[in-house]
Short mmCIF file of C-alpha atoms and ligand atoms in Angstrom, two decimals:
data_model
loop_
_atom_site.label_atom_id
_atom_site.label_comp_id
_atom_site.label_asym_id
_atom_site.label_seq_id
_atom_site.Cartn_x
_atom_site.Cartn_y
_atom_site.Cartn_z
CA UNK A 1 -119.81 -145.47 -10.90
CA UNK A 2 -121.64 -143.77 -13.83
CA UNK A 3 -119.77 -146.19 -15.97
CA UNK A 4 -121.38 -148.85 -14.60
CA UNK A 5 -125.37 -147.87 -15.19
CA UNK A 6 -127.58 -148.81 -17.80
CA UNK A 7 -128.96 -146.10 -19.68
CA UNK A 8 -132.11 -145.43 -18.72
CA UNK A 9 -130.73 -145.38 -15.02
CA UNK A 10 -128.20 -142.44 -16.25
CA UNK A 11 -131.22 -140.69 -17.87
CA UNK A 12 -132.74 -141.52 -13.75
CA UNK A 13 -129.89 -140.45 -12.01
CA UNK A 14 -130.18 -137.24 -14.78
CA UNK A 15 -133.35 -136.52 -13.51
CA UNK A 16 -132.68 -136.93 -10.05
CA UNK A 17 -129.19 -134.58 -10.02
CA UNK A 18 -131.51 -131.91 -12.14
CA UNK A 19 -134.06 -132.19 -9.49
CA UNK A 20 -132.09 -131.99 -6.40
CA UNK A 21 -130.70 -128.67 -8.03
CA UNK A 22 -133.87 -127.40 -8.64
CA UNK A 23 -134.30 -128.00 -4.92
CA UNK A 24 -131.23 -126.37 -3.93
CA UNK A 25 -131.81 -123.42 -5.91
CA UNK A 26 -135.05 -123.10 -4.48
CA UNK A 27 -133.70 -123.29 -0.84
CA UNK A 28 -131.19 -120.63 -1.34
CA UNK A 29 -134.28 -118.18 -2.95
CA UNK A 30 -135.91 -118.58 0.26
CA UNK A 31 -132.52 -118.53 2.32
CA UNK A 32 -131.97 -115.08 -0.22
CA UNK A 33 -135.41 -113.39 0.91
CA UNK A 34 -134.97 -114.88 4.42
CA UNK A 35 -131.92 -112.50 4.75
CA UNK A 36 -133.04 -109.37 2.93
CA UNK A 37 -134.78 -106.78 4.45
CA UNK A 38 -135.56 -107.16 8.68
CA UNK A 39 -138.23 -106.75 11.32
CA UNK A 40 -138.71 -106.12 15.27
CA UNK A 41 -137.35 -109.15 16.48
CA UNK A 42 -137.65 -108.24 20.26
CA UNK A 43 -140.48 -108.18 21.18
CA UNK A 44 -140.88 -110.43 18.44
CA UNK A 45 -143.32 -109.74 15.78
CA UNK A 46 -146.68 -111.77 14.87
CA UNK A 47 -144.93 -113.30 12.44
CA UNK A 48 -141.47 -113.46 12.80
CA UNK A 49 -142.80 -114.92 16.25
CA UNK A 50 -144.69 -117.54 14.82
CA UNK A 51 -141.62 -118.42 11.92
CA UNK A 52 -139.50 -119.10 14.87
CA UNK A 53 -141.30 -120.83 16.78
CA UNK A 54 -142.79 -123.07 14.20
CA UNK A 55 -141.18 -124.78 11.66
CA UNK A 56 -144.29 -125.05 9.22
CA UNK A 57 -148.69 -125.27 9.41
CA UNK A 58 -148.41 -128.88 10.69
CA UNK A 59 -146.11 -128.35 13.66
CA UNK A 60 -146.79 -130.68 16.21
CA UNK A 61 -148.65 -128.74 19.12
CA UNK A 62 -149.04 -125.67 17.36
CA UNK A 63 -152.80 -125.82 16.63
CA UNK A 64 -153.36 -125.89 20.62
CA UNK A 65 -150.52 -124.26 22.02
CA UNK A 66 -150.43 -121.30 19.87
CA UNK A 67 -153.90 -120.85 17.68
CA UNK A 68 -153.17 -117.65 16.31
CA UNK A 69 -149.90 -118.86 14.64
CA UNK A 70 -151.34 -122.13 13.62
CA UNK A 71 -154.48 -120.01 11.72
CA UNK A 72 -152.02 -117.56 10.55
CA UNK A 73 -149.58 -120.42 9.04
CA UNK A 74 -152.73 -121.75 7.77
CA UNK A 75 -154.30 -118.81 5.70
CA UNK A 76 -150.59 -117.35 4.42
CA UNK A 77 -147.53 -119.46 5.25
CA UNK A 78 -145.93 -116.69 2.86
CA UNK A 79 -146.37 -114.26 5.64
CA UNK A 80 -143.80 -116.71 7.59
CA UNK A 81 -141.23 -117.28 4.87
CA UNK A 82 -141.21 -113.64 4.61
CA UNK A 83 -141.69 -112.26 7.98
CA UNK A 84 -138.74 -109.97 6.63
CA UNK A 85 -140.63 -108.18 4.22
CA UNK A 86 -143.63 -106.90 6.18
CA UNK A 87 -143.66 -103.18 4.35
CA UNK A 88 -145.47 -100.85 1.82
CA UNK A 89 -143.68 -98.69 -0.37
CA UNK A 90 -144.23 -95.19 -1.18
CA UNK A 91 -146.88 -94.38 1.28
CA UNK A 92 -145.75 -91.12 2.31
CA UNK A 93 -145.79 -89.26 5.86
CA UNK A 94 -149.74 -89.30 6.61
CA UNK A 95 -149.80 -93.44 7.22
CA UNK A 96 -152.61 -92.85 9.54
CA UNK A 97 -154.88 -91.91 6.42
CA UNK A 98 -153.34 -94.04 3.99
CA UNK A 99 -153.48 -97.44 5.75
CA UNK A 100 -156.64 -98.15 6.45
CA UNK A 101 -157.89 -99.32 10.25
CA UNK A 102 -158.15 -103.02 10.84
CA UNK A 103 -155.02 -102.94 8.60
CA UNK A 104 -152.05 -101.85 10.15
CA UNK A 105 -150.74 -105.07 10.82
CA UNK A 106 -150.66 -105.92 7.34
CA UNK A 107 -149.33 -102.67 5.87
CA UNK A 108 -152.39 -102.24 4.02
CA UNK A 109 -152.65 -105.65 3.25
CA UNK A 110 -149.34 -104.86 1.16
CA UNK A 111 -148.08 -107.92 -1.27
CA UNK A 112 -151.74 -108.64 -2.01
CA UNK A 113 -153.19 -109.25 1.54
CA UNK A 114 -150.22 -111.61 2.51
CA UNK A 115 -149.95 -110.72 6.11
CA UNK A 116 -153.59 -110.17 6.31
CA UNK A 117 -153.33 -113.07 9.29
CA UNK A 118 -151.27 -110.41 11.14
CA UNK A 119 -154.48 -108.29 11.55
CA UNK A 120 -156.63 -110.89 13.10
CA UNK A 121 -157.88 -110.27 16.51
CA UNK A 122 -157.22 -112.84 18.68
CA UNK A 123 -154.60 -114.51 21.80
CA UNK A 124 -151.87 -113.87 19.95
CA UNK A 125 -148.32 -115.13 22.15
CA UNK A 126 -146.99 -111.76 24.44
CA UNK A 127 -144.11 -111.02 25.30
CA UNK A 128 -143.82 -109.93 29.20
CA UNK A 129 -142.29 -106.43 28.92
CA UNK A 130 -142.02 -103.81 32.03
CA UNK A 131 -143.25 -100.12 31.85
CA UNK A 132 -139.60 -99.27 30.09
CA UNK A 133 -138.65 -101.70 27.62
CA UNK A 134 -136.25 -102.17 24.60
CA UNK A 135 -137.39 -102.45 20.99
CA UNK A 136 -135.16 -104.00 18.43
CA UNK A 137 -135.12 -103.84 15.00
CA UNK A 138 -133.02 -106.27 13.63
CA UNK A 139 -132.12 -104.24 9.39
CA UNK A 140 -130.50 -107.69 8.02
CA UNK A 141 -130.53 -105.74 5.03
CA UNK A 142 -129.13 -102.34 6.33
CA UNK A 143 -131.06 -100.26 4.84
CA UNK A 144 -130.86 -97.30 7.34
CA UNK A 145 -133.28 -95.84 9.05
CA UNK A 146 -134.64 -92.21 8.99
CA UNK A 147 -137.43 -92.93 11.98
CA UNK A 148 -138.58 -95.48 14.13
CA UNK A 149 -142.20 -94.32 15.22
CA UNK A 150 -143.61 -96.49 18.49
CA UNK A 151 -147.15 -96.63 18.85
CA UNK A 152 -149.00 -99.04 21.77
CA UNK A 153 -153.03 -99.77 21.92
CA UNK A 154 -154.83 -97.97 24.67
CA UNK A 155 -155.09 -98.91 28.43
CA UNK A 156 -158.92 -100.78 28.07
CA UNK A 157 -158.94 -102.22 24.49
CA UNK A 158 -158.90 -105.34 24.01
CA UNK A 159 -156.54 -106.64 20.65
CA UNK A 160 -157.78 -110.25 21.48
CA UNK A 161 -161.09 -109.25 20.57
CA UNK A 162 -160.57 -106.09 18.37
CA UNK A 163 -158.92 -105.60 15.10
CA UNK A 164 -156.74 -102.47 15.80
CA UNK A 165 -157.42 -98.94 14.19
CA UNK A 166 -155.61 -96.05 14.57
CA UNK A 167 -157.97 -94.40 16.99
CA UNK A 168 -157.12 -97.43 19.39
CA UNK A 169 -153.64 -96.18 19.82
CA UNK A 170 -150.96 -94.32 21.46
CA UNK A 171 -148.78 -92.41 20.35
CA UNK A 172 -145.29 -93.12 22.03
CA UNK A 173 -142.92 -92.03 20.29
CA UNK A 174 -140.38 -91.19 16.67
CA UNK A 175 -136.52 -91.77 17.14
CA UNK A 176 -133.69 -90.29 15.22
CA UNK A 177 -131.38 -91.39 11.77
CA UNK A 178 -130.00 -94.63 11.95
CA UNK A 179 -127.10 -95.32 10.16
CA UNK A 180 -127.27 -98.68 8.57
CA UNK A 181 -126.70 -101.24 11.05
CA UNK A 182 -127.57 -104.66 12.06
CA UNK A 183 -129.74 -103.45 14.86
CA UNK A 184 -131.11 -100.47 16.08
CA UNK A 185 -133.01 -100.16 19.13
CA UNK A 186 -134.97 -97.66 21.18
CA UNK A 187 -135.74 -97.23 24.70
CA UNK A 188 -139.88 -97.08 25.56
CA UNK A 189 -141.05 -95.64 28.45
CA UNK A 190 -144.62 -95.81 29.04
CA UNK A 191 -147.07 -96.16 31.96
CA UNK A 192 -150.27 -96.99 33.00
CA UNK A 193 -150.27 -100.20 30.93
CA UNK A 194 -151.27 -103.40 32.62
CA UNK A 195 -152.06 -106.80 30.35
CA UNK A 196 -152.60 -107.23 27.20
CA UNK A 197 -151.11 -104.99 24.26
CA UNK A 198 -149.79 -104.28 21.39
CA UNK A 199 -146.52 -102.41 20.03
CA UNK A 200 -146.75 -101.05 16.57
CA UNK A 201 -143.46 -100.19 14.97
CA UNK A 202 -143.22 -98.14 12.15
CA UNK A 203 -139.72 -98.01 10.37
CA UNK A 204 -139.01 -95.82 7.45
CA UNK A 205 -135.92 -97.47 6.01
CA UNK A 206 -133.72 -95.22 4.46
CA UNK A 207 -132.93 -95.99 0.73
CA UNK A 208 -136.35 -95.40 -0.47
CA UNK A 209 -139.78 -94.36 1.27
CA UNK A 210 -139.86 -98.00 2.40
CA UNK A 211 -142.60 -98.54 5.85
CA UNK A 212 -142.44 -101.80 8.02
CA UNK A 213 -145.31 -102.09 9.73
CA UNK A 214 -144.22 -104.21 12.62
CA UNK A 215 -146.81 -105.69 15.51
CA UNK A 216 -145.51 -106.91 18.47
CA UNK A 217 -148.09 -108.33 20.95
CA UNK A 218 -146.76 -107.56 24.91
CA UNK A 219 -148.04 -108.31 28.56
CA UNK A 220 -147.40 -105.47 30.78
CA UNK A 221 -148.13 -107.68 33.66
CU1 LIG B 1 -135.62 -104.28 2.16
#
């Protein structure tokens, strides 16, 4: 076949072969930070939620079936394409002075404000949950885990209206070690919850004082 093509459609088909591996080696990047790292992926996450979900901002049906993901995917479609790598690094123990309120969903607005979206208040999708309930972090990267701390907002505030401080929550509760593992999960018992709410998982991975800052939004019936 190349035999057979002028040459300025070799120096096309040139062009086109260096392109589509441009392409590819962009794909497997994303594929590459797609598979690092992890998140709570029951009850899902803000964004991991709206990555699966969705396949991009223009998703047909997203805008009024799901608003919050649609303005999320909107302001930082980053946020999706890395719902893995929702963490702050080097924060130490006292998180609740160190990230500020109205930005624990973000880490701080970590990686330059890029999950900033995950802080809006708003009708974010729940996830119906009963007083006990599993959550799952899924470590694709198994990093370990020294701690999973578990906090949910209060019985009477409102995170569709509200942007979340740390005086709007309760404490739950810190696991164990984790040795590095696909998954690790924790039992939550709670009660007194009815509606609307959110989980906040913290997870201290274990190779370096790496936080996820995980928000999981839940309907307690
Ligand atoms: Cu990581």
């Amino acid at each position: 076949m190349h035999a057979t093509l002028s040459a300025p459609r070799r120096r096309t088909a040139l062009h086109i072969a260096v392109l589509l591996s441009v392409v590819a080696s962009l794909l497997s990047f994303h594929q590459t930070r797609a598979s690092a790292h992890g998140t709570v992926v029951d009850p899902p996450t803000r964004n991991y939620g709206c990555a699966t979900r969705w396949s991009g901002p223009d998703a047909p049906g997203m805008q009024e079936q799901d608003p919050m993901c649609h303005l999320a995917w909107h302001q930082s479609p980053d946020a999706m394409y890395n719902w893995n790598a929702l963490y702050a690094n080097n924060l130490g123990e006292d998180i609740e002075h160190v990230v500020p309120n109205g930005q624990i969903c973000s880490a701080g607005r970590a990686e330059a404000g890029r999950y900033g979206p995950m802080d809006n208040p708003g009708p974010w999708r729940m996830t119906k949950v009963g007083s006990t309930f599993p959550v799952q972090v899924q470590d694709v990267a198994r990093h370990g885990a020294d701690y999973l701390k578990i906090y949910i907002t209060k019985q009477g505030f409102d995170p569709a209206t509200s942007t979340i401080g740390w005086n709007n929550l309760d404490f739950i509760k810190q696991t164990g070690r984790y040795p590095s593992q696909l998954d690790y999960r924790t039992e939550v018992n709670t009660s007194g919850y009815t509606g609307r709410h959110v989980v906040i998982t913290v997870w201290k991975a274990s190779h370096m004082d790496q936080k996820y800052f995980l928000c999981s939004d839940v309907d307690f019936g």
